[in-house]
């Protein structure tokens, strides 16, 4: 194992009040900055009441911006509810961001992190 892969790479923090959301058909996975909550990654079901809970949880943890990744139409209710709660929402189409060359970096094993310029 090389020295480069032994040490986690750090990206500059551009918005410390931002969260990332992976949108799915039956549930959504939300990631906060690790210093915001003892549970920095949380899963919410896709029902309206659960999305409302997601919005409240984000606000309780000081989140003002959410970046979402979705390829289908499942993002629409999440977008609308978060916007109603005053959260600035950024939507990224996973098919488009994955096709950008040089954007994905492997940090550990097969899991990767997406870098997207907005």
XYZ file of C-alpha atoms in Angstrom:
118
model
C 0.000 0.000 0.000
C 1.502 3.353 -0.988
C 1.808 6.306 1.374
C -0.722 8.205 -0.715
C -3.446 5.615 -0.099
C -2.639 5.326 3.625
C -3.572 8.936 4.344
C -7.042 10.329 3.705
C -6.974 13.306 1.413
C -8.693 16.442 2.604
C -10.711 18.790 0.438
C -11.118 22.458 1.313
C -14.415 23.277 3.011
C -16.295 25.744 0.815
C -19.582 25.735 2.743
C -19.488 24.464 6.309
C -23.297 24.607 6.511
C -23.898 22.160 3.643
C -25.143 18.578 3.606
C -25.166 15.935 0.897
C -28.219 13.837 0.053
C -28.324 10.683 -2.047
C -31.894 10.358 -3.316
C -33.448 6.927 -3.745
C -36.874 5.515 -4.558
C -37.651 4.241 -1.062
C -35.143 6.077 1.140
C -32.707 8.985 1.146
C -29.269 9.055 2.768
C -28.157 12.385 4.251
C -24.587 13.226 5.276
C -23.704 16.172 7.513
C -20.285 17.553 8.402
C -18.999 15.199 11.123
C -18.856 17.939 13.766
C -22.596 18.696 13.479
C -24.125 15.578 14.968
C -23.179 12.364 16.723
C -24.888 10.661 13.786
C -23.453 12.445 10.745
C -25.073 10.033 8.248
C -28.780 9.362 8.572
C -31.312 7.507 6.415
C -34.858 8.808 5.932
C -37.725 7.000 4.225
C -39.296 8.617 1.165
C -42.683 9.402 2.738
C -43.672 13.066 3.101
C -43.571 12.948 6.911
C -40.048 11.495 6.781
C -38.891 14.188 4.360
C -40.358 16.799 6.733
C -38.337 15.162 9.534
C -35.255 15.321 7.308
C -35.727 19.055 6.752
C -36.169 19.664 10.488
C -33.089 17.550 11.296
C -31.014 19.529 8.793
C -32.150 22.842 10.281
C -31.557 21.620 13.852
C -27.970 20.889 12.831
C -27.421 24.316 11.241
C -27.598 23.210 7.613
C -28.549 25.939 5.124
C -27.541 24.243 1.843
C -28.181 20.710 0.578
C -26.647 19.136 -2.511
C -28.666 16.230 -3.896
C -27.791 13.561 -6.426
C -30.600 11.850 -8.322
C -31.188 10.285 -11.717
C -34.979 9.868 -11.476
C -37.919 11.976 -10.350
C -37.640 11.023 -6.686
C -35.846 14.297 -5.919
C -38.927 16.465 -6.596
C -40.708 16.175 -3.211
C -37.398 16.437 -1.341
C -36.480 19.561 -3.283
C -39.862 21.184 -2.678
C -39.979 20.405 1.055
C -36.400 21.518 1.710
C -37.005 24.725 -0.229
C -40.185 25.379 1.810
C -38.038 25.107 4.947
C -35.632 27.755 3.595
C -32.813 25.386 2.665
C -30.891 26.262 -0.517
C -31.026 23.109 -2.670
C -28.566 22.152 -5.401
C -29.525 19.250 -7.684
C -26.963 17.192 -9.564
C -27.801 14.498 -12.109
C -25.619 11.497 -11.240
C -25.325 10.438 -14.904
C -23.877 13.821 -15.829
C -21.464 14.212 -12.927
C -20.085 10.687 -13.270
C -19.254 11.241 -16.933
C -17.035 14.237 -16.169
C -13.448 13.004 -16.564
C -11.118 13.308 -13.598
C -13.819 14.106 -11.058
C -13.988 10.881 -9.064
C -11.170 10.089 -6.675
C -10.735 6.794 -4.892
C -10.029 7.329 -1.199
C -10.527 3.851 0.224
C -11.232 0.557 -1.473
C -14.055 0.719 -3.999
C -15.876 3.670 -2.442
C -15.311 7.008 -4.103
C -16.137 10.626 -3.564
C -17.555 12.911 -6.200
C -16.139 16.373 -6.747
C -18.542 18.639 -8.583
C -18.132 22.343 -9.303
C -21.342 24.339 -8.938
